[in-house]
PDB file of C-alpha atoms and ligand atoms in Angstrom:
ATOM      1  CA  MET A   1     106.683 150.172  95.658  1.00 88.00           C
ATOM      2  CA  LEU A   2     106.311 149.330  99.331  1.00 93.00           C
ATOM      3  CA  LYS A   3     102.740 148.556 100.463  1.00 94.00           C
ATOM      4  CA  LEU A   4     102.013 149.096 104.143  1.00 96.00           C
ATOM      5  CA  TYR A   5      98.466 148.075 104.940  1.00 96.00           C
ATOM      6  CA  ASP A   6      96.572 149.611 102.002  1.00 90.00           C
ATOM      7  CA  THR A   7      98.994 152.434 101.368  1.00 94.00           C
ATOM      8  CA  ASP A   8     101.735 152.554  98.706  1.00 95.00           C
ATOM      9  CA  ILE A   9     104.866 154.223 100.030  1.00 94.00           C
ATOM     10  CA  GLU A  10     107.682 155.384  97.750  1.00 93.00           C
ATOM     11  CA  SER A  11     110.582 155.768 100.205  1.00 96.00           C
ATOM     12  CA  ARG A  12     111.830 152.825 102.247  1.00 98.00           C
ATOM     13  CA  LEU A  13     113.281 155.110 104.901  1.00 98.00           C
ATOM     14  CA  LEU A  14     111.109 155.971 107.885  1.00 98.00           C
ATOM     15  CA  LEU A  15     112.397 158.709 110.187  1.00 98.00           C
ATOM     16  CA  GLY A  16     111.932 159.491 113.859  1.00 96.00           C
ATOM     17  CA  THR A  17     111.369 163.077 115.007  1.00 95.00           C
ATOM     18  CA  ALA A  18     113.023 163.123 118.464  1.00 93.00           C
ATOM     19  CA  ARG A  19     116.234 164.651 119.751  1.00 93.00           C
ATOM     20  CA  TYR A  20     117.014 167.042 116.839  1.00 95.00           C
ATOM     21  CA  PRO A  21     119.000 170.118 117.707  1.00 96.00           C
ATOM     22  CA  SER A  22     116.079 172.301 116.605  1.00 94.00           C
ATOM     23  CA  PRO A  23     112.674 171.991 114.914  1.00 91.00           C
ATOM     24  CA  GLU A  24     114.120 173.694 111.809  1.00 93.00           C
ATOM     25  CA  ILE A  25     116.930 171.111 111.540  1.00 96.00           C
ATOM     26  CA  LEU A  26     114.324 168.380 111.946  1.00 95.00           C
ATOM     27  CA  ARG A  27     112.248 169.894 109.129  1.00 94.00           C
ATOM     28  CA  GLN A  28     115.301 170.109 106.816  1.00 96.00           C
ATOM     29  CA  ALA A  29     116.388 166.583 107.682  1.00 97.00           C
ATOM     30  CA  VAL A  30     112.937 165.153 106.900  1.00 97.00           C
ATOM     31  CA  LEU A  31     112.924 166.885 103.513  1.00 96.00           C
ATOM     32  CA  ALA A  32     116.486 165.808 102.755  1.00 97.00           C
ATOM     33  CA  SER A  33     115.767 162.205 103.629  1.00 97.00           C
ATOM     34  CA  ARG A  34     112.890 162.106 101.088  1.00 96.00           C
ATOM     35  CA  THR A  35     111.014 159.974 103.621  1.00 97.00           C
ATOM     36  CA  GLY A  36     107.260 159.488 103.210  1.00 95.00           C
ATOM     37  CA  ILE A  37     106.648 158.580 106.854  1.00 96.00           C
ATOM     38  CA  VAL A  38     107.754 160.130 110.154  1.00 97.00           C
ATOM     39  CA  THR A  39     107.092 158.697 113.583  1.00 97.00           C
ATOM     40  CA  VAL A  40     106.155 160.913 116.536  1.00 94.00           C
ATOM     41  CA  SER A  41     106.113 160.083 120.255  1.00 91.00           C
ATOM     42  CA  LEU A  42     102.889 161.263 121.842  1.00 83.00           C
ATOM     43  CA  ARG A  43     104.061 160.783 125.426  1.00 74.00           C
ATOM     44  CA  ARG A  44     107.449 162.418 124.939  1.00 68.00           C
ATOM     45  CA  GLU A  45     105.946 165.507 123.336  1.00 64.00           C
ATOM     46  CA  MET A  46     103.155 165.781 125.922  1.00 68.00           C
ATOM     47  CA  ALA A  47     105.423 165.123 128.916  1.00 61.00           C
ATOM     48  CA  GLY A  48     106.121 167.695 131.653  1.00 56.00           C
ATOM     49  CA  GLY A  49     102.887 169.581 131.141  1.00 55.00           C
ATOM     50  CA  ARG A  50     103.712 170.453 127.567  1.00 60.00           C
ATOM     51  CA  THR A  51     100.784 170.004 125.168  1.00 61.00           C
ATOM     52  CA  GLY A  52     102.883 169.197 122.142  1.00 64.00           C
ATOM     53  CA  GLY A  53     100.585 171.501 120.136  1.00 74.00           C
ATOM     54  CA  ALA A  54     103.199 173.590 118.269  1.00 80.00           C
ATOM     55  CA  PHE A  55     105.367 170.535 117.634  1.00 80.00           C
ATOM     56  CA  PHE A  56     102.440 168.487 116.387  1.00 80.00           C
ATOM     57  CA  SER A  57     101.305 171.196 113.941  1.00 82.00           C
ATOM     58  CA  MET A  58     104.865 171.537 112.648  1.00 85.00           C
ATOM     59  CA  ILE A  59     104.886 167.758 112.018  1.00 85.00           C
ATOM     60  CA  ARG A  60     101.534 167.901 110.286  1.00 83.00           C
ATOM     61  CA  ASP A  61     102.868 170.687 108.032  1.00 86.00           C
ATOM     62  CA  LEU A  62     105.799 168.560 106.827  1.00 88.00           C
ATOM     63  CA  GLY A  63     103.537 167.002 104.168  1.00 89.00           C
ATOM     64  CA  VAL A  64     104.521 163.420 105.017  1.00 94.00           C
ATOM     65  CA  ARG A  65     102.475 160.648 106.551  1.00 95.00           C
ATOM     66  CA  VAL A  66     102.600 160.549 110.367  1.00 94.00           C
ATOM     67  CA  LEU A  67     103.025 157.286 112.238  1.00 97.00           C
ATOM     68  CA  PRO A  68     102.411 158.144 115.898  1.00 96.00           C
ATOM     69  CA  ASN A  69     104.142 155.897 118.381  1.00 96.00           C
ATOM     70  CA  THR A  70     103.631 154.759 121.938  1.00 96.00           C
ATOM     71  CA  ALA A  71     107.249 155.228 123.058  1.00 94.00           C
ATOM     72  CA  GLY A  72     107.521 155.388 126.851  1.00 92.00           C
ATOM     73  CA  CYS A  73     104.646 152.958 127.495  1.00 95.00           C
ATOM     74  CA  HIS A  74     105.343 149.976 129.706  1.00 96.00           C
ATOM     75  CA  THR A  75     102.003 148.158 129.756  1.00 97.00           C
ATOM     76  CA  ALA A  76      99.423 147.181 127.191  1.00 98.00           C
ATOM     77  CA  ARG A  77      96.935 149.443 128.926  1.00 97.00           C
ATOM     78  CA  GLU A  78      99.148 152.533 128.661  1.00 96.00           C
ATOM     79  CA  ALA A  79      99.887 151.766 125.020  1.00 97.00           C
ATOM     80  CA  VAL A  80      96.203 151.383 124.148  1.00 98.00           C
ATOM     81  CA  LEU A  81      95.353 154.680 125.850  1.00 96.00           C
ATOM     82  CA  THR A  82      98.209 156.402 124.030  1.00 96.00           C
ATOM     83  CA  ALA A  83      97.069 155.008 120.704  1.00 97.00           C
ATOM     84  CA  HIS A  84      93.610 156.393 121.283  1.00 96.00           C
ATOM     85  CA  MET A  85      95.105 159.820 121.944  1.00 93.00           C
ATOM     86  CA  ALA A  86      97.265 159.550 118.843  1.00 93.00           C
ATOM     87  CA  ARG A  87      94.228 158.809 116.720  1.00 94.00           C
ATOM     88  CA  GLU A  88      92.645 162.007 117.999  1.00 91.00           C
ATOM     89  CA  VAL A  89      95.692 164.222 117.526  1.00 88.00           C
ATOM     90  CA  PHE A  90      96.792 162.999 114.097  1.00 90.00           C
ATOM     91  CA  ALA A  91      93.497 161.642 112.700  1.00 92.00           C
ATOM     92  CA  THR A  92      95.111 158.351 111.743  1.00 95.00           C
ATOM     93  CA  ASP A  93      94.527 154.706 112.608  1.00 97.00           C
ATOM     94  CA  TRP A  94      98.220 153.940 112.098  1.00 98.00           C
ATOM     95  CA  ILE A  95     100.157 153.314 115.292  1.00 98.00           C
ATOM     96  CA  LYS A  96     103.758 152.251 115.940  1.00 98.00           C
ATOM     97  CA  LEU A  97     103.303 150.059 118.961  1.00 98.00           C
ATOM     98  CA  GLU A  98     106.154 150.191 121.501  1.00 97.00           C
ATOM     99  CA  VAL A  99     105.712 148.545 124.914  1.00 97.00           C
ATOM    100  CA  ILE A 100     109.001 148.772 126.713  1.00 95.00           C
ATOM    101  CA  GLY A 101     109.952 145.954 129.074  1.00 94.00           C
ATOM    102  CA  HIS A 102     113.398 146.784 130.226  1.00 89.00           C
ATOM    103  CA  HIS A 103     114.986 150.104 131.232  1.00 86.00           C
ATOM    104  CA  ASP A 104     118.567 149.348 130.226  1.00 85.00           C
ATOM    105  CA  THR A 105     117.978 147.801 126.827  1.00 87.00           C
ATOM    106  CA  LEU A 106     114.547 149.355 125.999  1.00 91.00           C
ATOM    107  CA  GLN A 107     113.750 145.828 124.889  1.00 93.00           C
ATOM    108  CA  PRO A 108     110.035 145.337 124.178  1.00 95.00           C
ATOM    109  CA  ASP A 109     107.868 143.508 126.710  1.00 97.00           C
ATOM    110  CA  VAL A 110     106.670 141.021 124.164  1.00 97.00           C
ATOM    111  CA  PHE A 111     103.777 139.705 126.317  1.00 97.00           C
ATOM    112  CA  GLU A 112     102.301 143.177 126.794  1.00 98.00           C
ATOM    113  CA  LEU A 113     103.066 143.982 123.163  1.00 98.00           C
ATOM    114  CA  VAL A 114     101.023 141.063 121.822  1.00 98.00           C
ATOM    115  CA  GLU A 115      98.175 141.929 124.181  1.00 98.00           C
ATOM    116  CA  ALA A 116      98.145 145.572 123.097  1.00 98.00           C
ATOM    117  CA  ALA A 117      98.367 144.527 119.436  1.00 98.00           C
ATOM    118  CA  ARG A 118      95.380 142.188 119.858  1.00 98.00           C
ATOM    119  CA  ILE A 119      93.252 144.975 121.409  1.00 98.00           C
ATOM    120  CA  LEU A 120      94.265 147.667 118.925  1.00 98.00           C
ATOM    121  CA  CYS A 121      93.854 145.488 115.810  1.00 98.00           C
ATOM    122  CA  ALA A 122      90.377 144.479 117.051  1.00 98.00           C
ATOM    123  CA  GLU A 123      89.558 148.189 117.380  1.00 98.00           C
ATOM    124  CA  GLY A 124      90.579 148.806 113.753  1.00 97.00           C
ATOM    125  CA  PHE A 125      94.043 150.254 114.272  1.00 98.00           C
ATOM    126  CA  ARG A 126      96.769 149.535 111.724  1.00 98.00           C
ATOM    127  CA  VAL A 127      99.466 148.365 114.054  1.00 98.00           C
ATOM    128  CA  PHE A 128     103.242 148.532 113.381  1.00 98.00           C
ATOM    129  CA  PRO A 129     104.735 146.570 116.313  1.00 98.00           C
ATOM    130  CA  TYR A 130     108.318 147.246 117.495  1.00 98.00           C
ATOM    131  CA  THR A 131     109.491 143.772 118.439  1.00 97.00           C
ATOM    132  CA  THR A 132     112.540 141.570 118.905  1.00 96.00           C
ATOM    133  CA  GLU A 133     113.672 139.119 116.227  1.00 95.00           C
ATOM    134  CA  ASP A 134     111.888 136.242 118.011  1.00 97.00           C
ATOM    135  CA  LEU A 135     109.996 134.248 115.402  1.00 98.00           C
ATOM    136  CA  GLY A 136     107.307 132.994 117.814  1.00 98.00           C
ATOM    137  CA  VAL A 137     106.477 136.556 118.902  1.00 98.00           C
ATOM    138  CA  GLY A 138     106.298 137.568 115.260  1.00 98.00           C
ATOM    139  CA  GLU A 139     103.770 134.796 114.613  1.00 98.00           C
ATOM    140  CA  ARG A 140     101.664 135.900 117.624  1.00 98.00           C
ATOM    141  CA  LEU A 141     101.649 139.490 116.323  1.00 98.00           C
ATOM    142  CA  LEU A 142     100.419 138.300 112.944  1.00 98.00           C
ATOM    143  CA  GLU A 143      97.715 136.229 114.646  1.00 98.00           C
ATOM    144  CA  ALA A 144      96.710 139.365 116.585  1.00 98.00           C
ATOM    145  CA  GLY A 145      96.072 141.071 113.249  1.00 98.00           C
ATOM    146  CA  CYS A 146      99.303 142.966 112.515  1.00 98.00           C
ATOM    147  CA  GLN A 147     100.182 143.070 108.818  1.00 98.00           C
ATOM    148  CA  VAL A 148     103.675 144.573 109.319  1.00 98.00           C
ATOM    149  CA  LEU A 149     106.475 143.530 111.686  1.00 98.00           C
ATOM    150  CA  MET A 150     109.251 145.773 112.961  1.00 98.00           C
ATOM    151  CA  PRO A 151     112.108 143.764 114.488  1.00 98.00           C
ATOM    152  CA  TRP A 152     114.944 145.658 116.168  1.00 96.00           C
ATOM    153  CA  CYS A 153     118.528 145.201 115.011  1.00 95.00           C
ATOM    154  CA  ALA A 154     120.009 146.559 118.257  1.00 95.00           C
ATOM    155  CA  PRO A 155     118.728 148.498 121.299  1.00 95.00           C
ATOM    156  CA  ILE A 156     117.116 151.885 120.620  1.00 95.00           C
ATOM    157  CA  GLY A 157     119.658 154.679 120.460  1.00 95.00           C
ATOM    158  CA  SER A 158     122.627 152.318 120.695  1.00 96.00           C
ATOM    159  CA  ALA A 159     123.800 152.874 117.087  1.00 97.00           C
ATOM    160  CA  MET A 160     125.319 149.383 117.204  1.00 97.00           C
ATOM    161  CA  GLY A 161     123.844 148.277 113.904  1.00 97.00           C
ATOM    162  CA  PRO A 162     122.739 144.716 113.225  1.00 97.00           C
ATOM    163  CA  VAL A 163     124.137 142.681 116.124  1.00 96.00           C
ATOM    164  CA  ASN A 164     122.559 139.420 115.065  1.00 96.00           C
ATOM    165  CA  ILE A 165     122.654 139.173 111.311  1.00 95.00           C
ATOM    166  CA  GLY A 166     121.820 135.449 111.445  1.00 96.00           C
ATOM    167  CA  ALA A 167     118.584 136.153 113.378  1.00 97.00           C
ATOM    168  CA  LEU A 168     117.558 138.858 110.936  1.00 97.00           C
ATOM    169  CA  ARG A 169     118.250 136.533 108.012  1.00 97.00           C
ATOM    170  CA  SER A 170     116.039 133.860 109.605  1.00 97.00           C
ATOM    171  CA  TYR A 171     113.341 136.435 110.275  1.00 98.00           C
ATOM    172  CA  ARG A 172     113.242 137.433 106.613  1.00 98.00           C
ATOM    173  CA  ALA A 173     113.140 133.780 105.533  1.00 97.00           C
ATOM    174  CA  HIS A 174     110.410 132.893 108.023  1.00 98.00           C
ATOM    175  CA  PHE A 175     108.051 135.711 106.975  1.00 98.00           C
ATOM    176  CA  PRO A 176     108.616 135.925 103.239  1.00 97.00           C
ATOM    177  CA  GLU A 177     105.312 137.705 102.465  1.00 96.00           C
ATOM    178  CA  VAL A 178     105.098 140.101 105.399  1.00 98.00           C
ATOM    179  CA  PRO A 179     106.413 143.667 105.097  1.00 98.00           C
ATOM    180  CA  LEU A 180     109.360 143.820 107.524  1.00 98.00           C
ATOM    181  CA  ILE A 181     110.837 147.105 108.745  1.00 98.00           C
ATOM    182  CA  VAL A 182     114.026 147.049 110.775  1.00 98.00           C
ATOM    183  CA  ASP A 183     113.441 149.486 113.634  1.00 96.00           C
ATOM    184  CA  ALA A 184     115.989 150.722 116.155  1.00 95.00           C
ATOM    185  CA  GLY A 185     119.709 150.451 116.685  1.00 97.00           C
ATOM    186  CA  ILE A 186     120.920 151.525 113.255  1.00 98.00           C
ATOM    187  CA  GLY A 187     123.927 153.792 113.612  1.00 98.00           C
ATOM    188  CA  ARG A 188     125.356 154.293 110.132  1.00 98.00           C
ATOM    189  CA  PRO A 189     124.213 154.269 106.529  1.00 98.00           C
ATOM    190  CA  SER A 190     126.178 151.056 105.970  1.00 98.00           C
ATOM    191  CA  HIS A 191     123.996 149.366 108.641  1.00 98.00           C
ATOM    192  CA  ALA A 192     120.869 150.417 106.776  1.00 98.00           C
ATOM    193  CA  ALA A 193     122.276 149.205 103.468  1.00 98.00           C
ATOM    194  CA  ALA A 194     123.229 145.876 105.073  1.00 98.00           C
ATOM    195  CA  VAL A 195     119.737 145.076 106.355  1.00 98.00           C
ATOM    196  CA  MET A 196     118.172 146.216 103.078  1.00 98.00           C
ATOM    197  CA  GLU A 197     120.530 143.829 101.261  1.00 97.00           C
ATOM    198  CA  LEU A 198     119.171 141.031 103.451  1.00 97.00           C
ATOM    199  CA  GLY A 199     115.748 141.714 101.904  1.00 97.00           C
ATOM    200  CA  PHE A 200     114.100 143.832 104.550  1.00 98.00           C
ATOM    201  CA  ASP A 201     111.459 146.122 103.108  1.00 98.00           C
ATOM    202  CA  ALA A 202     112.396 149.323 104.941  1.00 98.00           C
ATOM    203  CA  VAL A 203     114.238 150.746 107.916  1.00 98.00           C
ATOM    204  CA  LEU A 204     113.100 153.123 110.647  1.00 98.00           C
ATOM    205  CA  LEU A 205     115.720 155.196 112.450  1.00 98.00           C
ATOM    206  CA  ASN A 206     116.013 158.293 114.537  1.00 98.00           C
ATOM    207  CA  THR A 207     119.127 158.702 116.654  1.00 98.00           C
ATOM    208  CA  ALA A 208     121.609 158.121 113.816  1.00 98.00           C
ATOM    209  CA  VAL A 209     120.278 161.194 111.976  1.00 98.00           C
ATOM    210  CA  ALA A 210     119.131 163.388 114.882  1.00 98.00           C
ATOM    211  CA  GLY A 211     122.419 162.896 116.763  1.00 98.00           C
ATOM    212  CA  ALA A 212     124.772 163.247 113.791  1.00 98.00           C
ATOM    213  CA  GLY A 213     127.133 166.229 113.555  1.00 98.00           C
ATOM    214  CA  ASP A 214     125.144 167.369 110.529  1.00 98.00           C
ATOM    215  CA  PRO A 215     121.679 165.759 110.652  1.00 98.00           C
ATOM    216  CA  VAL A 216     120.630 167.100 107.242  1.00 98.00           C
ATOM    217  CA  ALA A 217     123.734 165.699 105.511  1.00 98.00           C
ATOM    218  CA  MET A 218     123.257 162.397 107.359  1.00 98.00           C
ATOM    219  CA  ALA A 219     119.669 162.195 106.217  1.00 98.00           C
ATOM    220  CA  VAL A 220     120.882 162.451 102.616  1.00 98.00           C
ATOM    221  CA  ALA A 221     123.448 159.717 103.271  1.00 98.00           C
ATOM    222  CA  PHE A 222     120.813 157.382 104.721  1.00 98.00           C
ATOM    223  CA  ALA A 223     118.461 157.991 101.798  1.00 98.00           C
ATOM    224  CA  GLY A 224     121.218 156.878  99.429  1.00 98.00           C
ATOM    225  CA  ALA A 225     122.171 153.876 101.550  1.00 98.00           C
ATOM    226  CA  VAL A 226     118.641 152.567 101.759  1.00 98.00           C
ATOM    227  CA  GLU A 227     118.206 152.848  98.008  1.00 98.00           C
ATOM    228  CA  ALA A 228     121.566 151.160  97.411  1.00 98.00           C
ATOM    229  CA  GLY A 229     120.741 148.300  99.765  1.00 98.00           C
ATOM    230  CA  ARG A 230     117.396 147.748  98.117  1.00 98.00           C
ATOM    231  CA  ALA A 231     118.927 147.836  94.603  1.00 98.00           C
ATOM    232  CA  ALA A 232     121.628 145.350  95.662  1.00 98.00           C
ATOM    233  CA  CYS A 233     119.036 142.982  97.106  1.00 97.00           C
ATOM    234  CA  LEU A 234     117.047 143.054  93.877  1.00 97.00           C
ATOM    235  CA  ALA A 235     120.251 142.528  91.882  1.00 98.00           C
ATOM    236  CA  GLY A 236     120.964 139.182  93.628  1.00 96.00           C
ATOM    237  CA  PRO A 237     124.131 139.592  95.680  1.00 93.00           C
ATOM    238  CA  LEU A 238     126.675 136.770  95.880  1.00 92.00           C
ATOM    239  CA  GLU A 239     126.813 134.582  98.958  1.00 89.00           C
ATOM    240  CA  PRO A 240     130.222 134.577 100.681  1.00 87.00           C
ATOM    241  CA  ARG A 241     132.443 131.499 100.081  1.00 91.00           C
ATOM    242  CA  ASP A 242     135.091 129.874 102.186  1.00 92.00           C
ATOM    243  CA  MET A 243     137.539 129.372  99.297  1.00 93.00           C
ATOM    244  CA  ALA A 244     139.044 131.619  96.653  1.00 92.00           C
ATOM    245  CA  VAL A 245     137.506 131.598  93.205  1.00 89.00           C
ATOM    246  CA  PRO A 246     139.799 132.952  90.453  1.00 87.00           C
ATOM    247  CA  SER A 247     138.199 135.902  88.661  1.00 86.00           C
ATOM    248  CA  THR A 248     140.457 135.326  85.599  1.00 83.00           C
ATOM    249  CA  PRO A 249     139.636 132.152  83.670  1.00 75.00           C
ATOM    250  CA  VAL A 250     142.486 129.597  83.451  1.00 73.00           C
ATOM    251  CA  ILE A 251     141.276 127.993  80.220  1.00 72.00           C
ATOM    252  CA  GLY A 252     142.846 129.609  77.138  1.00 71.00           C
ATOM    253  CA  LYS A 253     145.742 131.287  78.914  1.00 70.00           C
ATOM    254  CA  ALA A 254     148.981 131.714  76.960  1.00 71.00           C
ATOM    255  CA  VAL A 255     151.661 129.025  77.545  1.00 68.00           C
ATOM    256  CA  PHE A 256     155.242 130.344  77.398  1.00 66.00           C
ATOM    257  CA  SER A 257     157.317 127.217  78.198  1.00 63.00           C
TER     258      SER A 257
HETATM  259  C1  DXP B 301     111.833 157.126 117.052  1.00 51.16           C
HETATM  260  C2  DXP B 301     111.503 155.773 117.441  1.00 51.16           C
HETATM  261  O1  DXP B 301     110.464 155.282 117.216  1.00 51.16           O
HETATM  262  C3  DXP B 301     112.530 154.995 118.166  1.00 51.16           C
HETATM  263  O2  DXP B 301     111.953 154.416 119.269  1.00 51.16           O
HETATM  264  C4  DXP B 301     113.032 154.014 117.175  1.00 51.16           C
HETATM  265  O3  DXP B 301     112.935 152.777 117.633  1.00 51.16           O
HETATM  266  C5  DXP B 301     114.325 154.398 116.529  1.00 51.16           C
HETATM  267  O4  DXP B 301     115.484 153.910 117.222  1.00 51.16           O
HETATM  268  P1  DXP B 301     116.886 154.584 116.925  1.00 51.16           P
HETATM  269  O5  DXP B 301     116.875 155.882 117.575  1.00 51.16           O
HETATM  270  O6  DXP B 301     117.887 153.614 117.520  1.00 51.16           O
HETATM  271  O7  DXP B 301     117.039 154.663 115.481  1.00 51.16           O
END
């Protein structure tokens, strides 16, 4: 079972709650995915004068753990304030920390991210930082007090899937004991299976399900892919080779001449 901070989590699929065609489809997709954790953007839902009230109570009624996020924040200060609000709204000290540094790529501002992580961990938050696959930044986040790391595999919403498999492989090898969740950029179930096969502990995704032609059916597909990838990782997949290896033994074959 996956342990995140002190909590055991059964499903290794974490789901975002934005951009669904309707709240009812979101509800059905969450149930179909069998996820145990959904992430919710405080700023997005409270933007434009909306209070987010009806949406937040629908999320609370889903019966899954809520991981509020600081999506839309661009500075450590904004992210810390948003985390405080999230703690009030959802009565949780879990926070998915996003501090965006670049408009086109939605790449994290890793300097502000580490600063916000340091402040929030010191305040007792359980921080889940959305980060790049940079090893040094990962180390700084652990020093700040994070016990989970969430490297991207591609820009948020891009659906590109793992663009730098080598970097993800190194990340896993560099932090063998840390729970690692691939967050952002996954487009297809095969992408989720691929990163799970690399040994990542879980995946978090939103757009690939919310934007699918049939989000509920896609949620089912992702649930299966994440389980398959995890099972394959535990089963010890072969490493690719440059040369052919005959699958039929040569010794003992019949000789006709
Ligand atoms: C919902 C959320 O937290 C996103 O910011 C997250 O990073 C998912 O990204 P995708 O939409 O690319 O799956």
